[in-house]
Amino acid sequence: MGTTSGPASDGTSAERAPHIADGVASTGSPTQPQEGPADDDGRGESLNQRLDRNWQEMLQELRVMQTGIQILTGFLLTLPFQSRFEELDDVQVAVYLCLVCLSALITALVLSSVNLHRVLFGLRVKSTLVRHTAAIIRTTIALVGLVLAGTAWLIFDLVVDRTAGLVVGASLLLVVMLLWVVYPLAVRRRALRNRI
């Protein structure tokens, strides 16, 4: 009996150097993700598992946003059928039409992530899907903030007066920026500092 050598070379992924493309480690081809570890965050998941988890979390975020967007858009679409709609002046009508267009754009943005998934399905480029969906979510959140502030402005402008509308709209926009931009960035900075 002679000594046994290592396993015969069969071209497995263990013997090939990983290739990084679009943030996905793959073996020689950007269409074949490698199941190597993502990084040491204590989860013990591969890069593909992390991308799958990120995608599922993004879908949950989109579902939450979609409900709010549907309610807001539905409210805006019913306004022309209210008796007081005829009382709107030219400025109020222009703002209302801008809000409807923004709401339609938000709906299209949310649905575009689903269409993007359909187009990229089976190509093994989940990192691309996750990256672009993250950009879609950020854009959607920004536009929702504008629609919320604009809707508050329109309601207070119609019910009280223009000054009240401007004060409430600007105040709500400021609160939205604090809650959706400043606060999350502060939490992120603190979390990153605690990791070091």
Coordinates of N, CA and C in Angstrom, one line a residue:
M1 N 0.8 -1.2 0.0 CA 0.0 0.0 0.0 C 0.9 1.2 0.0
G2 N 0.7 2.1 -1.0 CA 1.4 3.3 -1.1 C 0.6 4.4 -0.4
T3 N 1.3 5.5 -0.2 CA 0.6 6.6 0.4 C -0.4 7.2 -0.6
T4 N -1.5 7.6 -0.1 CA -2.5 8.2 -1.0 C -2.3 9.7 -1.2
S5 N -2.5 10.1 -2.4 CA -2.3 11.5 -2.6 C -3.6 12.2 -2.4
G6 N -3.6 13.5 -2.6 CA -4.9 14.3 -2.4 C -5.9 13.8 -3.5
P7 N -7.1 14.3 -3.3 CA -8.1 14.0 -4.3 C -7.8 14.4 -5.7
A8 N -8.2 13.6 -6.6 CA -7.9 14.0 -8.0 C -8.6 15.3 -8.4
S9 N -7.9 16.0 -9.3 CA -8.5 17.3 -9.7 C -9.7 17.1 -10.6
D10 N -10.8 17.6 -10.1 CA -12.0 17.4 -10.9 C -12.6 18.8 -11.3
G11 N -11.8 19.9 -11.1 CA -12.3 21.2 -11.5 C -13.4 21.7 -10.6
T12 N -13.4 21.3 -9.3 CA -14.5 21.8 -8.4 C -14.1 23.2 -8.0
S13 N -15.1 23.8 -7.4 CA -15.0 25.2 -7.0 C -13.9 25.4 -6.0
A14 N -13.6 24.4 -5.2 CA -12.6 24.5 -4.2 C -11.2 24.7 -4.8
E15 N -11.0 24.3 -6.1 CA -9.7 24.4 -6.8 C -9.6 25.7 -7.7
R16 N -10.7 26.3 -7.9 CA -10.7 27.5 -8.7 C -10.7 28.8 -7.9
A17 N -10.0 29.8 -8.4 CA -10.0 31.0 -7.7 C -11.3 31.8 -7.9
P18 N -11.8 32.3 -6.8 CA -13.1 33.1 -7.0 C -12.9 34.3 -7.8
H19 N -14.0 34.7 -8.5 CA -14.0 35.9 -9.3 C -15.1 36.8 -8.8
I20 N -14.7 38.1 -8.5 CA -15.7 39.0 -8.0 C -16.3 39.8 -9.1
A21 N -17.6 39.8 -9.3 CA -18.2 40.6 -10.3 C -19.6 41.1 -9.7
D22 N -19.8 42.4 -9.7 CA -21.0 43.0 -9.1 C -21.2 42.6 -7.7
G23 N -20.1 42.4 -7.0 CA -20.2 42.2 -5.6 C -20.5 40.7 -5.2
V24 N -20.5 39.8 -6.2 CA -20.8 38.4 -6.0 C -19.6 37.6 -6.3
A25 N -19.1 36.8 -5.4 CA -18.0 36.0 -5.6 C -18.5 34.8 -6.5
S26 N -17.8 34.5 -7.5 CA -18.2 33.4 -8.4 C -16.9 32.7 -8.9
T27 N -17.1 31.5 -9.4 CA -16.0 30.7 -9.8 C -15.8 30.8 -11.3
G28 N -15.0 31.7 -11.7 CA -14.6 31.9 -13.1 C -15.7 32.6 -14.0
S29 N -16.9 32.7 -13.5 CA -18.0 33.3 -14.3 C -18.9 34.1 -13.4
P30 N -19.3 35.3 -13.8 CA -20.1 36.1 -13.0 C -21.5 35.5 -12.9
T31 N -21.8 34.5 -13.7 CA -23.2 33.9 -13.6 C -23.2 32.7 -12.7
Q32 N -22.1 32.3 -12.0 CA -22.0 31.2 -11.1 C -21.6 31.6 -9.8
P33 N -22.5 32.1 -8.9 CA -22.1 32.5 -7.6 C -21.4 31.4 -6.8
Q34 N -20.4 31.8 -6.0 CA -19.7 30.8 -5.2 C -20.3 30.9 -3.8
E35 N -20.4 29.7 -3.2 CA -21.1 29.6 -1.9 C -20.0 29.8 -0.7
G36 N -19.1 30.8 -0.9 CA -18.2 31.0 0.1 C -18.8 31.9 1.2
P37 N -18.1 32.1 2.3 CA -18.6 32.9 3.4 C -18.7 34.4 3.0
A38 N -19.7 35.1 3.4 CA -19.9 36.5 3.1 C -18.8 37.3 3.8
D39 N -18.9 37.5 5.1 CA -17.9 38.0 5.9 C -18.2 37.7 7.4
D40 N -17.3 38.0 8.3 CA -17.5 37.5 9.6 C -18.4 38.4 10.4
D41 N -19.7 38.2 10.3 CA -20.6 39.0 11.1 C -21.4 38.1 12.1
G42 N -20.9 36.9 12.3 CA -21.5 36.0 13.3 C -22.7 35.2 12.8
R43 N -23.1 35.4 11.6 CA -24.3 34.7 11.1 C -23.9 33.3 10.5
G44 N -22.7 33.2 10.0 CA -22.3 32.0 9.4 C -23.0 31.7 8.1
E45 N -23.3 32.7 7.3 CA -24.1 32.5 6.1 C -23.1 32.8 4.9
S46 N -23.4 32.1 3.8 CA -22.7 32.4 2.6 C -23.1 33.7 1.9
L47 N -22.3 34.1 0.9 CA -22.7 35.4 0.2 C -24.1 35.3 -0.4
N48 N -24.3 34.1 -1.0 CA -25.7 33.9 -1.6 C -26.8 33.9 -0.6
Q49 N -26.5 33.3 0.5 CA -27.5 33.4 1.6 C -27.8 34.8 2.1
R50 N -26.7 35.6 2.2 CA -26.9 36.9 2.6 C -27.7 37.7 1.6
L51 N -27.4 37.5 0.3 CA -28.1 38.3 -0.7 C -29.6 37.9 -0.7
D52 N -29.9 36.6 -0.5 CA -31.3 36.1 -0.4 C -32.0 36.7 0.8
R53 N -31.3 36.8 1.9 CA -31.9 37.4 3.1 C -32.1 38.9 2.9
N54 N -31.1 39.6 2.3 CA -31.3 41.0 2.0 C -32.5 41.3 1.1
W55 N -32.6 40.4 0.1 CA -33.7 40.5 -0.9 C -35.1 40.3 -0.1
Q56 N -35.2 39.4 0.7 CA -36.4 39.1 1.5 C -36.7 40.3 2.4
E57 N -35.7 40.9 3.0 CA -35.9 42.0 3.9 C -36.4 43.2 3.1
M58 N -35.9 43.4 1.9 CA -36.3 44.5 1.0 C -37.7 44.3 0.6
L59 N -38.1 43.1 0.3 CA -39.5 42.8 -0.1 C -40.5 43.2 1.0
Q60 N -40.1 42.9 2.3 CA -40.9 43.3 3.4 C -41.0 44.8 3.5
E61 N -39.9 45.5 3.3 CA -39.9 47.0 3.3 C -40.9 47.5 2.2
L62 N -40.8 46.9 1.0 CA -41.7 47.3 -0.1 C -43.1 47.1 0.2
R63 N -43.4 46.0 0.9 CA -44.8 45.7 1.3 C -45.3 46.7 2.2
V64 N -44.5 47.1 3.2 CA -45.0 48.1 4.2 C -45.2 49.4 3.5
M65 N -44.3 49.8 2.6 CA -44.4 51.1 1.9 C -45.6 51.0 0.9
Q66 N -45.9 49.9 0.3 CA -46.9 49.8 -0.7 C -48.3 50.1 0.0
T67 N -48.5 49.6 1.2 CA -49.8 49.8 1.9 C -50.0 51.3 2.1
G68 N -49.0 52.0 2.6 CA -49.1 53.4 2.9 C -49.3 54.2 1.6
I69 N -48.6 53.8 0.5 CA -48.7 54.5 -0.8 C -50.1 54.3 -1.3
Q70 N -50.6 53.1 -1.2 CA -52.0 52.9 -1.7 C -53.0 53.8 -1.0
I71 N -52.9 53.9 0.3 CA -53.8 54.7 1.1 C -53.7 56.2 0.7
L72 N -52.5 56.6 0.6 CA -52.2 58.0 0.2 C -52.7 58.3 -1.2
T73 N -52.4 57.5 -2.2 CA -52.8 57.6 -3.5 C -54.3 57.6 -3.6
G74 N -54.9 56.6 -2.9 CA -56.4 56.5 -2.9 C -57.1 57.8 -2.4
F75 N -56.5 58.4 -1.4 CA -57.0 59.6 -0.8 C -56.9 60.8 -1.9
L76 N -55.8 60.9 -2.5 CA -55.6 61.9 -3.5 C -56.5 61.8 -4.7
L77 N -56.7 60.5 -5.1 CA -57.6 60.3 -6.3 C -59.1 60.6 -6.0
T78 N -59.5 60.5 -4.7 CA -60.9 60.8 -4.4 C -61.2 62.3 -4.2
L79 N -60.1 63.1 -4.1 CA -60.3 64.5 -3.9 C -61.2 65.2 -4.9
P80 N -61.0 65.0 -6.2 CA -61.8 65.7 -7.2 C -63.3 65.4 -7.1
F81 N -63.6 64.3 -6.5 CA -65.0 64.0 -6.3 C -65.7 64.6 -5.1
Q82 N -64.9 65.3 -4.3 CA -65.4 66.0 -3.1 C -66.0 67.4 -3.6
S83 N -67.1 67.8 -2.8 CA -67.8 69.0 -3.2 C -66.9 70.2 -3.1
R84 N -65.9 70.2 -2.2 CA -65.1 71.4 -2.0 C -63.9 71.5 -3.0
F85 N -63.8 70.5 -3.8 CA -62.7 70.5 -4.8 C -62.8 71.7 -5.8
E86 N -64.0 72.1 -6.1 CA -64.2 73.2 -7.0 C -63.8 74.6 -6.4
E87 N -63.6 74.6 -5.1 CA -63.1 75.8 -4.4 C -61.6 76.0 -4.5
L88 N -60.9 75.0 -5.0 CA -59.4 75.1 -5.1 C -59.0 76.2 -6.1
D89 N -58.0 77.1 -5.7 CA -57.5 78.1 -6.6 C -56.5 77.4 -7.5
D90 N -55.9 78.2 -8.4 CA -55.0 77.7 -9.4 C -53.7 77.1 -8.7
V91 N -53.2 77.7 -7.7 CA -52.1 77.2 -7.0 C -52.4 75.8 -6.3
Q92 N -53.5 75.7 -5.7 CA -53.9 74.5 -5.0 C -54.1 73.4 -6.1
V93 N -54.7 73.7 -7.2 CA -54.9 72.7 -8.2 C -53.6 72.2 -8.8
A94 N -52.6 73.1 -9.0 CA -51.3 72.8 -9.5 C -50.6 71.9 -8.5
V95 N -50.7 72.2 -7.2 CA -50.0 71.4 -6.2 C -50.7 70.0 -6.1
Y96 N -52.0 70.0 -6.2 CA -52.7 68.7 -6.2 C -52.3 67.8 -7.4
L97 N -52.2 68.4 -8.6 CA -51.8 67.6 -9.7 C -50.4 67.1 -9.6
C98 N -49.5 67.9 -9.0 CA -48.1 67.5 -8.8 C -48.1 66.3 -7.8
L99 N -49.0 66.4 -6.7 CA -49.0 65.3 -5.8 C -49.5 64.0 -6.4
V100 N -50.5 64.1 -7.3 CA -51.0 62.9 -7.9 C -50.0 62.3 -8.8
C101 N -49.2 63.2 -9.6 CA -48.1 62.7 -10.4 C -47.0 62.0 -9.6
L102 N -46.7 62.6 -8.4 CA -45.7 62.0 -7.6 C -46.2 60.6 -7.0
S103 N -47.4 60.6 -6.6 CA -48.0 59.3 -6.1 C -47.9 58.2 -7.2
A104 N -48.3 58.6 -8.4 CA -48.2 57.6 -9.5 C -46.8 57.2 -9.8
L105 N -45.8 58.1 -9.7 CA -44.4 57.8 -9.9 C -44.0 56.9 -8.8
I106 N -44.4 57.1 -7.5 CA -44.0 56.2 -6.4 C -44.5 54.8 -6.6
T107 N -45.8 54.7 -7.1 CA -46.4 53.4 -7.4 C -45.6 52.7 -8.5
A108 N -45.2 53.4 -9.5 CA -44.4 52.8 -10.6 C -43.0 52.4 -10.1
L109 N -42.4 53.2 -9.2 CA -41.1 52.8 -8.6 C -41.2 51.5 -7.8
V110 N -42.2 51.4 -7.0 CA -42.4 50.2 -6.2 C -42.6 49.0 -7.1
L111 N -43.4 49.1 -8.1 CA -43.6 48.0 -9.0 C -42.4 47.7 -9.9
S112 N -41.5 48.7 -10.1 CA -40.4 48.5 -10.9 C -39.4 47.5 -10.3
S113 N -39.4 47.4 -9.0 CA -38.5 46.4 -8.4 C -39.0 45.0 -8.7
V114 N -40.3 44.8 -8.7 CA -40.9 43.5 -9.1 C -40.5 43.2 -10.5
N115 N -40.6 44.2 -11.4 CA -40.3 43.9 -12.8 C -38.8 43.7 -13.0
L116 N -38.0 44.4 -12.2 CA -36.5 44.1 -12.3 C -36.2 42.7 -11.9
H117 N -36.9 42.2 -10.9 CA -36.7 40.8 -10.5 C -37.1 39.9 -11.6
R118 N -38.2 40.2 -12.3 CA -38.6 39.3 -13.4 C -37.6 39.3 -14.5
V119 N -37.0 40.5 -14.8 CA -36.1 40.6 -15.9 C -34.8 39.9 -15.6
L120 N -34.3 40.0 -14.3 CA -33.1 39.4 -13.9 C -33.2 38.0 -13.4
F121 N -34.4 37.5 -13.3 CA -34.6 36.1 -12.7 C -33.9 35.1 -13.5
G122 N -33.1 34.2 -12.8 CA -32.4 33.1 -13.3 C -31.0 33.5 -13.9
L123 N -30.6 34.8 -13.8 CA -29.3 35.2 -14.3 C -28.2 35.1 -13.3
R124 N -28.6 34.8 -12.0 CA -27.7 34.7 -10.9 C -26.9 36.0 -10.7
V125 N -27.7 37.1 -10.7 CA -27.1 38.4 -10.4 C -27.9 39.1 -9.3
K126 N -28.1 38.3 -8.2 CA -28.9 38.8 -7.1 C -28.3 40.1 -6.5
S127 N -26.9 40.2 -6.5 CA -26.3 41.4 -5.9 C -26.7 42.6 -6.7
T128 N -26.8 42.5 -8.0 CA -27.3 43.6 -8.9 C -28.7 43.9 -8.5
L129 N -29.6 42.9 -8.4 CA -31.0 43.1 -8.0 C -31.1 43.8 -6.6
V130 N -30.3 43.4 -5.7 CA -30.4 43.9 -4.3 C -29.9 45.4 -4.3
R131 N -28.8 45.7 -5.1 CA -28.3 47.0 -5.1 C -29.3 48.0 -5.8
H132 N -29.9 47.6 -6.9 CA -30.8 48.5 -7.6 C -32.1 48.6 -6.8
T133 N -32.6 47.6 -6.1 CA -33.8 47.7 -5.3 C -33.5 48.6 -4.1
A134 N -32.3 48.6 -3.5 CA -32.0 49.5 -2.4 C -32.1 50.9 -2.9
A135 N -31.6 51.2 -4.1 CA -31.8 52.6 -4.7 C -33.2 52.9 -4.9
I136 N -34.0 52.0 -5.4 CA -35.4 52.2 -5.6 C -36.1 52.6 -4.3
I137 N -35.8 51.8 -3.2 CA -36.4 52.0 -1.9 C -36.0 53.4 -1.4
R138 N -34.8 53.8 -1.5 CA -34.3 55.1 -1.0 C -35.1 56.2 -1.8
T139 N -35.2 56.1 -3.1 CA -35.9 57.1 -3.9 C -37.4 57.2 -3.5
T140 N -38.0 56.0 -3.3 CA -39.4 55.9 -3.0 C -39.6 56.6 -1.6
I141 N -38.8 56.4 -0.7 CA -38.9 57.0 0.7 C -38.8 58.5 0.6
A142 N -37.9 59.0 -0.2 CA -37.8 60.5 -0.4 C -39.0 61.1 -1.0
L143 N -39.6 60.4 -2.1 CA -40.8 60.9 -2.7 C -42.0 60.8 -1.8
V144 N -42.1 59.8 -1.0 CA -43.2 59.7 -0.1 C -43.2 60.8 0.9
G145 N -42.0 61.2 1.4 CA -41.8 62.4 2.3 C -42.4 63.6 1.6
L146 N -42.0 63.8 0.3 CA -42.5 65.0 -0.4 C -44.1 65.0 -0.5
V147 N -44.6 63.8 -0.8 CA -46.1 63.7 -1.0 C -46.8 64.0 0.4
L148 N -46.2 63.4 1.5 CA -46.8 63.7 2.8 C -46.8 65.1 3.1
A149 N -45.7 65.8 2.9 CA -45.6 67.2 3.2 C -46.5 68.0 2.3
G150 N -46.5 67.7 1.0 CA -47.4 68.4 0.1 C -48.9 68.2 0.4
T151 N -49.3 67.0 0.8 CA -50.7 66.7 1.1 C -51.1 67.5 2.3
A152 N -50.2 67.6 3.4 CA -50.5 68.4 4.5 C -50.6 69.8 4.2
W153 N -49.7 70.3 3.3 CA -49.8 71.7 2.9 C -51.1 72.0 2.2
L154 N -51.5 71.1 1.3 CA -52.8 71.3 0.6 C -54.0 71.3 1.5
I155 N -54.1 70.4 2.4 CA -55.2 70.3 3.3 C -55.3 71.6 4.2
F156 N -54.2 72.0 4.8 CA -54.2 73.2 5.7 C -54.4 74.4 4.9
D157 N -53.9 74.5 3.6 CA -54.1 75.6 2.8 C -55.6 75.8 2.4
L158 N -56.3 74.7 2.2 CA -57.7 74.7 1.9 C -58.6 74.9 3.1
V159 N -58.3 74.3 4.2 CA -59.1 74.4 5.4 C -58.9 75.7 6.2
V160 N -57.6 76.1 6.3 CA -57.3 77.2 7.2 C -56.9 78.4 6.2
D161 N -55.6 78.5 5.9 CA -55.2 79.5 4.9 C -53.8 79.1 4.4
R162 N -53.3 79.9 3.5 CA -52.0 79.6 2.9 C -50.8 79.6 3.8
T163 N -50.8 80.5 4.8 CA -49.7 80.6 5.8 C -49.7 79.3 6.6
A164 N -50.9 78.9 7.1 CA -50.9 77.7 7.9 C -50.5 76.5 7.0
G165 N -50.9 76.4 5.8 CA -50.4 75.4 4.9 C -48.9 75.3 4.7
L166 N -48.3 76.5 4.5 CA -46.8 76.5 4.4 C -46.1 76.1 5.7
V167 N -46.6 76.6 6.8 CA -46.0 76.3 8.1 C -46.1 74.8 8.4
V168 N -47.3 74.2 8.2 CA -47.5 72.8 8.5 C -46.7 71.9 7.5
G169 N -46.8 72.3 6.2 CA -46.1 71.5 5.2 C -44.6 71.5 5.4
A170 N -44.0 72.7 5.7 CA -42.6 72.8 5.9 C -42.2 72.1 7.2
S171 N -43.0 72.2 8.2 CA -42.7 71.5 9.5 C -42.7 70.0 9.4
L172 N -43.7 69.5 8.6 CA -43.8 68.0 8.4 C -42.6 67.6 7.6
L173 N -42.2 68.3 6.6 CA -41.1 68.0 5.8 C -39.8 67.9 6.7
L174 N -39.7 68.9 7.6 CA -38.5 68.9 8.5 C -38.6 67.7 9.4
V175 N -39.7 67.3 9.9 CA -39.9 66.2 10.8 C -39.5 64.9 10.0
V176 N -40.0 64.8 8.8 CA -39.7 63.6 8.0 C -38.2 63.5 7.7
M177 N -37.6 64.6 7.4 CA -36.1 64.6 7.2 C -35.4 64.1 8.5
L178 N -35.8 64.6 9.6 CA -35.2 64.2 10.9 C -35.4 62.7 11.2
L179 N -36.6 62.2 11.0 CA -36.9 60.8 11.3 C -36.3 59.9 10.2
W180 N -36.3 60.3 9.0 CA -36.0 59.4 7.9 C -34.5 59.5 7.4
V181 N -33.9 60.6 7.8 CA -32.5 60.8 7.3 C -31.6 61.0 8.5
V182 N -31.8 62.0 9.3 CA -30.8 62.4 10.3 C -30.8 61.3 11.4
Y183 N -31.9 60.9 11.9 CA -31.9 59.9 13.0 C -31.3 58.5 12.5
P184 N -31.7 58.0 11.3 CA -31.1 56.7 10.9 C -29.6 56.8 10.7
L185 N -29.1 58.0 10.2 CA -27.7 58.1 10.0 C -27.0 58.2 11.3
A186 N -27.6 58.8 12.3 CA -27.0 58.9 13.6 C -26.9 57.5 14.3
V187 N -28.0 56.7 14.1 CA -28.0 55.4 14.6 C -26.9 54.5 13.9
R188 N -26.8 54.7 12.6 CA -25.8 53.9 11.8 C -24.4 54.3 12.3
R189 N -24.2 55.6 12.5 CA -22.8 56.0 12.9 C -22.5 55.4 14.2
R190 N -23.4 55.5 15.2 CA -23.2 54.9 16.5 C -23.0 53.4 16.4
A191 N -23.8 52.7 15.6 CA -23.6 51.3 15.5 C -22.2 50.9 14.9
L192 N -21.8 51.7 13.9 CA -20.5 51.4 13.3 C -19.4 51.7 14.3
R193 N -19.5 52.7 15.1 CA -18.5 53.1 16.1 C -18.4 52.0 17.2
N194 N -19.6 51.4 17.5 CA -19.6 50.3 18.5 C -19.0 49.0 18.0
R195 N -19.0 48.8 16.7 CA -18.4 47.6 16.1 C -16.9 47.6 16.2
I196 N -16.3 48.8 16.2 CA -14.9 48.9 16.2 C -14.2 48.4 17.5

